[in-house]
Amino acid sequence: MTTLAVLGRGLLPRWKAVCVIVACILAFLLMGVAMVQSMDTNIYASLPPALLAMAGIPAGASAPVMSYTQMLGFLGAIAVAGFAVAVGAQLVAGEEKDGTLPLLLSHPISRVGVGATKAAVLVLAVGVTSLGLWGASALASLPFDLTLGDAHLGELCLALGANALVYGGIAFAVGGTTGSRGLALGAGSAVLGLGWLFAGLLPQWSEGRDLAQFIPWYWYSKPTVLLNGIDGGYLALMLGVAAVLLAVGVVGLVVRDLRRAATRTRPARHATTRWTGSAAGRGPSRYRLLVSRHTGLLLVLGVVMFAVMGLLMGPLYEQMAPQLEMASKSLPPELMQVWGATDMASPAGFYWGETMSLMAPAAVILTGAAVASRLGSDERSGRLGVLLSTPTTRTRMLATAMAAQATLVALVAGLTGLGIWGGVKLGGLDLATENVAGATAHLLALGLFIGSAALLAAAALGTPAAATWTATGVGLVGYVINTTMPMNPDLADWARISPFHWYGAANPLENGANWGNVAILLVGSAVLLAASFLLFTRRDLRV
């Protein structure tokens, strides 16, 4: 097998994902521009240049261009970085787990060649996606006849691509050196999420301002590329770090294969026996096996959400309270309303803005999607067919997957709530325990709803990609709808179609749980799960 064939084999399965990302960001840009244009933008005419820049409006540009900052500069960067993490984790560790990497290495191609080609797949996939976003960002301005002014769209797409390569490189390096797809996904996702958080938080804290310079997301966000253009130093830094990480992944693949070549086939030889034994009543239960297969992901997310996003935030807020209050007062109330920003000067607003608005939902969505994706992986690999040949039923198999998913989502949500409660106690903050518990219930309900949607996709289509993209789509589209629709009072009611509305509209961290909203999400989860049983038990398995 030639290097070109390996390169094509790595790129072709990912063209759908690239198209989905570009199409979604284009739709988000059109939605964001339309929302801003439908509002009264006279407020921006009176703002000084400094506040216009803070709002994300380049010099000489129309006010609706501010939506590019959120939809392309933030959501686009998050989407491409998440895609890079998923690809980086799959290229070596994922294919090794599926058994396709050993088959590839049996061909007359060196391990170094395979590793270098896999790294090239990651670079090309991210590059094509960034190029597509550049075209989408230019296309989005045409229907509205926007004046882009000094907006640096091409340079922004270049910067977000370089930023994504850093996180994809982390996943590639971890996967190449350990062979664990779960650990690679967890490491890449954790660095991405925490980097986004602290790149915005540390510069507001005088004691931590210098530490922000070591965060990859800061290298991307600090230059404000849309307004100011690319910063050559930060771009070189991102590309250099990405190159080093990719090299580490290639070297790790070569060394680890040599060291473990004699024992590589043992897990593959006994995996099916272990699973069929559990289905037939021998050995550990399938439920325990499903939970244990996600221990690495649970460990990473648990530590991040409990220790960092929970415990650490309380003392951090106590230290930063004066700066946060000053920052909140410096923004006009109209801009706060337009951006949907929270009052970071209060403990509830701080914890909601930094932990519960994005990071916590991402953690429970990732957990639920991982279990649903495993169901699709088992079917694709043929393991599910072997399991169903034992004295077990499809109903039982699906119910076990649902129970494992609910357990893991509940653990992540519970650790998040426990961490917030501990952070409140450590920081001596004025935030009621019952409100923390209520917000945790909302988080659990959101995770179960989107996890159920992912499980429905896996049950209906039988592929891991269906589960992953369903969870990503419902989460991302729901977040955007809940963020943009309230910007226009005439369209605010449409936010109710988003699960994020029922999750956060009642401000549970400030006001306590709204059990009606929680019930809506739980009932929706039950409906999705019922549909999963109906579809899974009546269709043929994929072969």
Coordinates of C-alpha atoms in Angstrom, one line a residue:
M1 CA 0.0 0.0 0.0
T2 CA 1.5 3.3 -1.1
T3 CA 1.7 6.5 1.1
L4 CA -0.8 8.2 -1.2
A5 CA -3.3 5.4 -0.7
V6 CA -2.9 5.7 3.1
L7 CA -3.4 9.4 2.8
G8 CA -6.6 9.0 0.7
R9 CA -7.9 6.3 3.0
G10 CA -7.5 8.7 5.9
L11 CA -9.1 11.7 4.2
L12 CA -12.1 10.3 2.4
P13 CA -14.1 9.2 5.5
R14 CA -13.9 12.7 6.9
W15 CA -15.3 14.7 4.0
K16 CA -18.8 14.5 5.4
A17 CA -17.6 15.9 8.8
V18 CA -15.9 18.8 7.0
C19 CA -19.0 19.6 5.0
V20 CA -21.2 19.5 8.1
I21 CA -18.9 21.9 10.0
V22 CA -18.7 24.4 7.2
A23 CA -22.5 24.2 6.5
C24 CA -23.3 24.6 10.2
I25 CA -21.1 27.6 10.7
L26 CA -22.5 29.2 7.5
A27 CA -26.0 28.7 8.9
F28 CA -24.9 30.1 12.3
L29 CA -23.4 33.2 10.5
L30 CA -26.6 33.8 8.5
M31 CA -28.7 33.4 11.6
G32 CA -26.5 35.7 13.7
V33 CA -26.3 38.4 11.0
A34 CA -30.1 38.2 10.5
M35 CA -30.7 38.5 14.3
V36 CA -28.5 41.6 14.6
Q37 CA -30.0 43.2 11.6
S38 CA -33.5 42.8 12.9
M39 CA -32.6 44.7 16.0
D40 CA -32.1 48.4 16.6
T41 CA -28.4 48.9 16.1
N42 CA -28.4 52.7 16.7
I43 CA -26.6 52.0 20.0
Y44 CA -23.5 51.2 18.1
A45 CA -23.4 54.6 16.3
S46 CA -22.8 56.3 19.6
L47 CA -20.1 53.9 21.0
P48 CA -16.5 55.0 21.0
P49 CA -14.0 52.9 18.9
A50 CA -12.8 51.0 22.0
L51 CA -16.2 49.7 22.8
L52 CA -16.9 49.0 19.1
A53 CA -13.7 46.8 19.1
M54 CA -14.9 45.2 22.3
A55 CA -18.2 44.3 20.6
G56 CA -16.2 42.7 17.8
I57 CA -17.0 45.3 15.1
P58 CA -14.0 46.0 12.8
A59 CA -13.3 49.5 11.7
G60 CA -15.6 50.6 8.8
A61 CA -17.7 47.5 9.1
S62 CA -21.5 47.2 9.5
A63 CA -22.8 46.4 13.1
P64 CA -24.0 42.9 12.1
V65 CA -20.4 41.9 11.5
M66 CA -20.1 41.6 15.3
S67 CA -21.9 38.2 14.9
Y68 CA -18.7 36.9 13.1
T69 CA -16.8 37.2 16.4
Q70 CA -19.2 34.8 18.1
M71 CA -20.2 32.5 15.2
L72 CA -16.8 32.2 13.4
G73 CA -14.2 33.4 15.9
F74 CA -15.6 31.4 18.8
L75 CA -18.0 28.6 17.6
G76 CA -16.0 28.1 14.4
A77 CA -12.8 27.8 16.4
I78 CA -14.4 25.4 18.9
A79 CA -15.9 23.2 16.2
V80 CA -12.7 22.9 14.2
A81 CA -10.6 22.3 17.3
G82 CA -13.1 19.6 18.5
F83 CA -13.0 18.0 15.0
A84 CA -9.2 18.0 15.2
V85 CA -9.2 16.3 18.6
A86 CA -11.6 13.6 17.3
V87 CA -9.5 13.0 14.2
G88 CA -6.2 13.1 16.1
A89 CA -7.5 10.5 18.6
Q90 CA -8.9 8.2 15.9
L91 CA -6.0 8.2 13.4
V92 CA -3.7 6.0 15.5
A93 CA -5.3 5.0 18.7
G94 CA -8.8 4.6 17.3
E95 CA -7.6 2.5 14.3
E96 CA -5.5 0.5 16.6
K97 CA -8.5 -0.3 18.8
D98 CA -10.6 -1.2 15.7
G99 CA -7.8 -3.6 14.5
T100 CA -7.3 -1.7 11.2
L101 CA -3.8 -0.3 12.1
P102 CA -2.2 -3.8 12.5
L103 CA -3.6 -4.7 9.1
L104 CA -2.1 -1.5 7.6
L105 CA 1.3 -2.2 9.1
S106 CA 1.3 -5.6 7.6
H107 CA 1.7 -4.0 4.2
P108 CA 5.2 -3.0 2.9
I109 CA 5.1 0.5 4.5
S110 CA 7.2 1.6 7.4
R111 CA 5.8 2.6 10.8
V112 CA 7.4 6.0 10.3
G113 CA 5.7 6.4 7.0
V114 CA 2.3 5.4 8.5
G115 CA 2.8 7.8 11.4
A116 CA 3.9 10.7 9.1
T117 CA 1.0 10.1 6.7
K118 CA -1.5 10.0 9.6
A119 CA -0.1 13.4 10.8
A120 CA -0.5 14.7 7.3
V121 CA -4.2 13.6 7.2
L122 CA -4.8 15.7 10.4
V123 CA -3.1 18.7 8.9
L124 CA -5.0 18.4 5.6
A125 CA -8.3 17.8 7.2
V126 CA -8.0 20.9 9.4
G127 CA -6.6 22.9 6.5
V128 CA -9.5 22.1 4.2
T129 CA -12.0 22.8 6.9
S130 CA -10.4 26.2 7.6
L131 CA -10.5 27.0 3.9
G132 CA -14.1 26.1 3.7
L133 CA -14.9 28.4 6.7
W134 CA -13.2 31.2 4.9
G135 CA -15.4 30.7 1.9
A136 CA -18.5 30.4 4.1
S137 CA -17.7 33.6 6.0
A138 CA -17.4 35.5 2.8
L139 CA -20.6 33.9 1.4
A140 CA -22.6 34.8 4.5
S141 CA -22.2 38.5 3.9
L142 CA -23.7 38.5 0.4
P143 CA -27.4 38.1 1.1
F144 CA -27.3 41.1 3.6
D145 CA -25.0 43.3 1.5
L146 CA -22.7 43.7 4.6
T147 CA -19.8 46.1 4.7
L148 CA -16.9 44.1 6.0
G149 CA -14.6 47.0 6.4
D150 CA -11.3 45.9 7.9
A151 CA -12.5 42.5 8.9
H152 CA -9.6 40.0 8.4
L153 CA -11.7 36.9 7.6
G154 CA -9.0 34.9 5.8
E155 CA -6.4 35.5 8.6
L156 CA -9.0 34.6 11.2
C157 CA -9.6 31.2 9.5
L158 CA -5.8 30.6 9.2
A159 CA -5.4 31.4 13.0
L160 CA -8.3 29.1 14.0
G161 CA -6.9 26.3 11.9
A162 CA -3.4 26.7 13.5
N163 CA -5.1 26.7 16.9
A164 CA -7.0 23.5 16.1
L165 CA -3.8 21.8 15.0
V166 CA -2.4 22.3 18.6
Y167 CA -5.3 20.4 20.2
G168 CA -5.4 17.8 17.4
G169 CA -1.7 17.4 18.0
I170 CA -2.3 16.8 21.7
A171 CA -4.8 14.0 20.9
F172 CA -2.5 12.6 18.2
A173 CA 0.5 12.6 20.6
V174 CA -1.4 10.9 23.4
G175 CA -3.0 8.4 21.1
G176 CA 0.3 7.6 19.4
T177 CA 2.2 7.1 22.6
T178 CA -0.4 5.2 24.6
G179 CA -2.8 3.6 22.1
S180 CA -5.8 4.8 24.2
R181 CA -8.4 6.6 22.1
G182 CA -10.4 7.5 25.3
L183 CA -7.3 9.0 26.9
A184 CA -6.4 10.9 23.8
L185 CA -10.0 12.3 23.5
G186 CA -10.0 13.2 27.1
A187 CA -6.6 14.9 27.1
G188 CA -7.3 16.9 24.0
S189 CA -10.8 17.9 25.1
A190 CA -9.6 18.9 28.6
V191 CA -6.8 21.1 27.3
L192 CA -9.2 22.7 24.8
G193 CA -11.9 23.4 27.4
L194 CA -9.6 24.6 30.1
G195 CA -7.6 26.7 27.7
W196 CA -10.7 28.5 26.5
L197 CA -11.7 29.1 30.1
F198 CA -8.4 30.4 31.5
A199 CA -7.4 32.3 28.4
G200 CA -10.3 34.6 29.1
L201 CA -10.2 34.5 32.9
L202 CA -6.5 34.8 33.9
P203 CA -5.8 38.1 32.0
Q204 CA -8.4 39.8 34.3
W205 CA -6.5 38.7 37.4
S206 CA -3.3 40.6 38.0
E207 CA -1.6 37.7 39.7
G208 CA -2.4 35.3 36.9
R209 CA -1.9 37.6 33.9
D210 CA 1.5 36.2 33.0
L211 CA 0.3 32.6 33.2
A212 CA -2.1 33.2 30.4
Q213 CA 0.8 33.3 27.9
F214 CA 1.3 29.6 28.4
I215 CA -2.2 28.7 27.2
P216 CA -2.7 27.7 23.6
W217 CA -6.1 29.3 23.3
Y218 CA -4.6 32.6 24.5
W219 CA -2.2 32.5 21.5
Y220 CA -5.3 32.4 19.3
S221 CA -7.6 34.8 21.1
K222 CA -5.1 37.5 22.3
P223 CA -4.4 39.1 18.9
T224 CA -8.2 39.5 18.1
V225 CA -7.4 38.5 14.5
L226 CA -10.8 39.6 13.0
L227 CA -10.1 43.2 14.0
N228 CA -6.3 43.4 14.0
G229 CA -5.1 40.8 11.6
I230 CA -2.7 37.8 12.2
D231 CA 0.1 38.0 14.7
G232 CA 3.1 36.3 13.1
G233 CA 4.7 35.4 16.4
Y234 CA 1.6 33.7 17.9
L235 CA 1.0 31.9 14.5
A236 CA 4.5 30.6 14.5
L237 CA 4.2 29.5 18.1
M238 CA 1.0 27.5 17.4
L239 CA 2.4 25.9 14.3
G240 CA 5.6 25.0 16.0
V241 CA 3.9 23.4 19.0
A242 CA 1.6 21.5 16.7
A243 CA 4.6 20.2 14.7
V244 CA 6.4 19.0 17.9
L245 CA 3.2 17.2 19.1
L246 CA 2.7 15.5 15.8
A247 CA 6.4 14.4 15.8
V248 CA 5.9 13.0 19.4
G249 CA 2.9 11.0 18.1
V250 CA 4.9 9.5 15.2
V251 CA 7.8 8.6 17.5
G252 CA 5.5 7.2 20.1
L253 CA 3.8 5.0 17.5
V254 CA 7.1 3.6 16.3
V255 CA 8.6 2.9 19.8
R256 CA 5.4 1.6 21.4
D257 CA 4.8 -0.9 18.5
L258 CA 8.3 -2.2 18.8
R259 CA 8.0 -2.6 22.6
R260 CA 4.5 -4.2 22.5
A261 CA 4.6 -6.1 19.2
A262 CA 4.5 -9.5 21.0
T263 CA 1.4 -8.7 23.1
R264 CA -0.6 -6.6 20.7
T265 CA -2.9 -9.4 19.6
R266 CA -3.9 -10.6 23.0
P267 CA -6.7 -8.0 23.7
A268 CA -8.2 -8.6 20.3
R269 CA -8.1 -12.4 20.7
H270 CA -10.0 -12.3 24.0
A271 CA -12.3 -9.3 23.7
T272 CA -15.2 -11.1 22.1
T273 CA -14.9 -14.0 24.5
R274 CA -15.0 -11.6 27.4
W275 CA -18.1 -9.9 26.1
T276 CA -20.0 -13.0 25.1
G277 CA -19.2 -14.4 28.5
S278 CA -20.8 -11.4 30.2
A279 CA -23.9 -11.7 28.0
A280 CA -24.2 -15.4 28.9
G281 CA -24.0 -14.8 32.6
R282 CA -20.3 -15.6 33.1
G283 CA -17.8 -13.0 34.4
P284 CA -18.5 -9.3 34.8
S285 CA -21.8 -8.0 33.6
R286 CA -22.1 -6.1 30.4
Y287 CA -23.2 -3.1 32.4
R288 CA -20.0 -3.1 34.4
L289 CA -18.0 -3.6 31.2
L290 CA -19.6 -0.7 29.5
V291 CA -18.9 1.6 32.5
S292 CA -15.3 0.3 32.9
R293 CA -14.6 1.0 29.2
H294 CA -15.2 4.7 29.8
T295 CA -13.2 4.9 33.0
G296 CA -10.4 7.0 31.4
L297 CA -12.9 9.5 30.0
L298 CA -14.7 9.6 33.4
L299 CA -11.5 10.2 35.3
V300 CA -10.4 13.1 33.1
L301 CA -13.8 14.8 33.0
G302 CA -14.3 14.1 36.7
V303 CA -11.1 15.7 37.7
V304 CA -11.6 18.7 35.4
M305 CA -15.2 19.3 36.5
F306 CA -14.8 18.6 40.2
A307 CA -11.3 20.0 41.0
V308 CA -10.8 22.7 38.3
M309 CA -14.3 23.9 37.3
G310 CA -15.7 23.4 40.8
L311 CA -13.3 23.6 43.7
L312 CA -10.8 26.0 42.1
M313 CA -13.4 28.5 41.0
G314 CA -14.6 29.5 44.5
P315 CA -11.2 30.8 45.8
L316 CA -10.5 32.2 42.3
Y317 CA -13.7 34.3 42.4
E318 CA -12.8 35.5 45.9
Q319 CA -9.5 36.8 44.6
M320 CA -10.9 38.3 41.4
A321 CA -14.1 39.8 42.7
P322 CA -13.0 43.5 42.4
Q323 CA -11.8 43.1 38.9
L324 CA -15.0 41.2 37.9
E325 CA -17.2 43.9 39.4
M326 CA -15.2 46.6 37.5
A327 CA -15.5 44.7 34.2
S328 CA -19.3 44.2 34.6
K329 CA -19.8 47.9 35.3
S330 CA -17.7 48.9 32.3
L331 CA -20.1 47.4 29.7
P332 CA -23.3 49.1 28.8
P333 CA -26.4 47.2 29.9
E334 CA -27.6 47.1 26.3
L335 CA -24.5 45.2 25.2
M336 CA -24.8 42.8 28.1
Q337 CA -28.3 42.0 27.0
V338 CA -27.4 41.6 23.3
W339 CA -24.5 39.2 24.1
G340 CA -26.5 37.2 26.6
A341 CA -23.7 37.8 29.1
T342 CA -24.1 37.0 32.8
D343 CA -23.3 39.2 35.7
M344 CA -19.9 37.9 36.6
A345 CA -19.7 40.1 39.7
S346 CA -22.0 37.7 41.6
P347 CA -21.0 34.2 42.7
A348 CA -24.0 32.7 40.9
G349 CA -23.2 34.6 37.7
F350 CA -19.5 33.7 37.9
Y351 CA -20.1 30.0 38.3
W352 CA -22.8 30.0 35.7
G353 CA -20.7 31.9 33.1
E354 CA -17.5 30.0 33.7
T355 CA -18.7 26.5 34.6
M356 CA -22.3 25.8 33.9
S357 CA -23.0 27.7 30.7
L358 CA -20.7 25.8 28.4
M359 CA -18.1 23.6 30.1
A360 CA -20.5 21.5 32.2
P361 CA -22.9 20.9 29.3
A362 CA -20.0 19.9 27.1
A363 CA -18.8 17.4 29.7
V364 CA -22.2 15.6 30.1
I365 CA -22.8 15.7 26.3
L366 CA -19.4 14.1 25.6
T367 CA -20.0 11.4 28.2
G368 CA -23.4 10.5 26.8
A369 CA -22.1 10.5 23.3
A370 CA -19.2 8.2 24.2
V371 CA -21.6 5.5 25.4
A372 CA -23.9 5.8 22.4
S373 CA -21.0 5.8 20.1
R374 CA -19.8 2.6 21.7
L375 CA -23.0 0.9 20.7
G376 CA -22.5 1.8 17.1
S377 CA -18.8 0.7 17.3
D378 CA -19.8 -2.7 18.6
E379 CA -22.3 -3.1 15.7
R380 CA -19.7 -2.0 13.1
S381 CA -17.0 -4.3 14.4
G382 CA -19.4 -7.3 14.4
R383 CA -19.2 -7.8 18.2
L384 CA -22.8 -6.9 18.7
G385 CA -23.9 -9.7 16.3
V386 CA -21.8 -12.2 18.3
L387 CA -23.3 -11.0 21.5
L388 CA -26.8 -11.4 20.2
S389 CA -26.1 -15.0 19.3
T390 CA -25.9 -15.7 23.1
P391 CA -29.0 -16.0 25.3
T392 CA -29.7 -12.3 25.4
T393 CA -32.1 -9.9 23.6
R394 CA -31.8 -6.6 21.8
T395 CA -34.0 -5.0 24.4
R396 CA -31.7 -6.1 27.2
M397 CA -28.6 -4.9 25.3
L398 CA -30.1 -1.5 24.6
A399 CA -31.4 -1.2 28.2
T400 CA -27.9 -2.0 29.5
A401 CA -26.4 0.7 27.3
M402 CA -29.0 3.2 28.6
A403 CA -28.2 2.3 32.2
A404 CA -24.5 2.7 31.7
Q405 CA -25.0 6.1 29.9
A406 CA -27.3 7.4 32.7
T407 CA -24.8 6.3 35.3
L408 CA -21.8 8.0 33.7
V409 CA -23.8 11.2 32.9
A410 CA -25.0 11.3 36.5
L411 CA -21.5 10.8 37.9
V412 CA -20.1 13.7 35.8
A413 CA -23.1 16.0 36.7
G414 CA -22.8 15.0 40.4
L415 CA -19.0 15.6 40.5
T416 CA -19.6 19.0 38.9
G417 CA -22.2 20.0 41.5
L418 CA -20.1 18.6 44.3
G419 CA -17.1 20.6 43.1
I420 CA -19.2 23.8 42.9
W421 CA -20.5 23.2 46.4
G422 CA -16.9 22.7 47.7
G423 CA -15.7 25.8 45.9
V424 CA -18.5 27.8 47.5
K425 CA -17.4 26.6 50.9
L426 CA -13.7 27.2 50.3
G427 CA -14.3 30.7 49.0
G428 CA -16.9 31.6 51.6
L429 CA -19.3 32.6 48.8
D430 CA -23.0 33.5 49.2
L431 CA -24.5 30.7 47.1
A432 CA -27.2 28.5 48.5
T433 CA -26.6 24.7 48.6
E434 CA -30.1 24.0 47.3
N435 CA -29.4 26.2 44.3
V436 CA -26.3 24.3 43.5
A437 CA -28.3 21.0 43.8
G438 CA -31.0 22.5 41.5
A439 CA -28.5 23.5 38.9
T440 CA -27.0 20.0 39.1
A441 CA -30.4 18.5 38.4
H442 CA -30.8 20.8 35.4
L443 CA -27.4 19.7 34.1
L444 CA -28.2 16.0 34.6
A445 CA -31.5 16.4 32.7
L446 CA -29.7 18.2 29.8
G447 CA -27.1 15.4 29.6
L448 CA -29.7 12.7 29.6
F449 CA -31.8 14.4 26.9
I450 CA -28.9 14.9 24.5
G451 CA -27.4 11.5 25.4
S452 CA -30.8 9.9 24.6
A453 CA -30.8 11.6 21.2
A454 CA -27.3 10.2 20.5
L455 CA -28.5 6.7 21.6
L456 CA -31.5 7.0 19.3
A457 CA -29.2 7.8 16.3
A458 CA -27.0 4.8 17.2
A459 CA -30.0 2.5 17.6
A460 CA -31.5 3.6 14.3
L461 CA -28.4 3.8 12.1
G462 CA -25.9 1.5 13.8
T463 CA -22.8 3.7 13.4
P464 CA -20.6 5.5 15.9
A465 CA -20.6 8.6 13.6
A466 CA -24.3 8.9 13.8
A467 CA -24.3 9.0 17.6
T468 CA -21.3 11.5 17.8
W469 CA -22.7 13.9 15.2
T470 CA -26.2 13.8 16.6
A471 CA -24.9 14.7 20.1
T472 CA -22.7 17.4 18.6
G473 CA -25.5 18.8 16.4
V474 CA -28.2 18.9 19.0
G475 CA -25.8 20.5 21.5
L476 CA -24.2 23.0 19.2
V477 CA -27.4 24.0 17.3
G478 CA -29.3 24.1 20.6
Y479 CA -26.7 26.4 22.1
V480 CA -26.7 28.8 19.2
I481 CA -30.5 29.0 19.0
N482 CA -30.7 29.7 22.7
T483 CA -28.1 32.4 22.4
T484 CA -29.3 34.2 19.3
M485 CA -33.1 34.0 19.4
P486 CA -33.5 36.0 22.6
M487 CA -31.6 38.9 21.0
N488 CA -34.8 39.7 19.0
P489 CA -37.9 40.1 21.3
D490 CA -40.1 39.0 18.4
L491 CA -38.3 35.7 18.0
A492 CA -37.4 35.1 21.7
D493 CA -40.1 32.4 22.1
W494 CA -38.4 30.2 19.4
A495 CA -35.6 29.6 21.9
R496 CA -38.0 27.1 23.5
I497 CA -37.2 24.6 20.8
S498 CA -33.6 24.4 22.3
P499 CA -32.9 22.0 25.2
F500 CA -30.5 24.7 26.5
H501 CA -33.6 27.0 27.1
W502 CA -35.1 24.5 29.5
Y503 CA -31.7 24.0 31.0
G504 CA -30.7 27.6 31.8
A505 CA -33.6 30.0 31.2
A506 CA -34.7 29.7 34.8
N507 CA -31.2 30.6 36.1
P508 CA -31.2 27.6 38.5
L509 CA -27.9 28.5 40.1
E510 CA -29.4 31.9 41.2
N511 CA -33.1 30.9 41.7
G512 CA -33.0 27.2 42.4
A513 CA -34.4 24.4 40.3
N514 CA -37.3 24.8 38.0
W515 CA -38.8 21.3 38.3
G516 CA -41.1 21.9 35.4
N517 CA -38.2 22.6 33.1
V518 CA -36.3 19.5 34.4
A519 CA -39.5 17.4 33.8
I520 CA -39.7 18.6 30.2
L521 CA -36.1 17.4 29.5
L522 CA -36.7 14.1 31.3
V523 CA -40.0 13.4 29.5
G524 CA -38.2 14.2 26.2
S525 CA -35.5 11.8 27.1
A526 CA -38.1 9.1 27.8
V527 CA -39.7 9.6 24.4
L528 CA -36.3 9.4 22.6
L529 CA -35.4 6.2 24.5
A530 CA -38.8 4.6 23.7
A531 CA -38.2 5.4 20.0
S532 CA -34.7 3.8 20.4
F533 CA -36.2 0.5 21.5
L534 CA -38.7 0.6 18.7
L535 CA -36.1 1.1 16.0
F536 CA -33.4 -1.1 17.4
T537 CA -35.5 -4.1 17.8
R538 CA -37.1 -4.0 14.3
R539 CA -34.2 -3.3 12.0
D540 CA -31.4 -5.5 10.6
L541 CA -27.9 -5.2 11.9
R542 CA -25.3 -3.6 9.7
V543 CA -22.8 -6.1 8.3

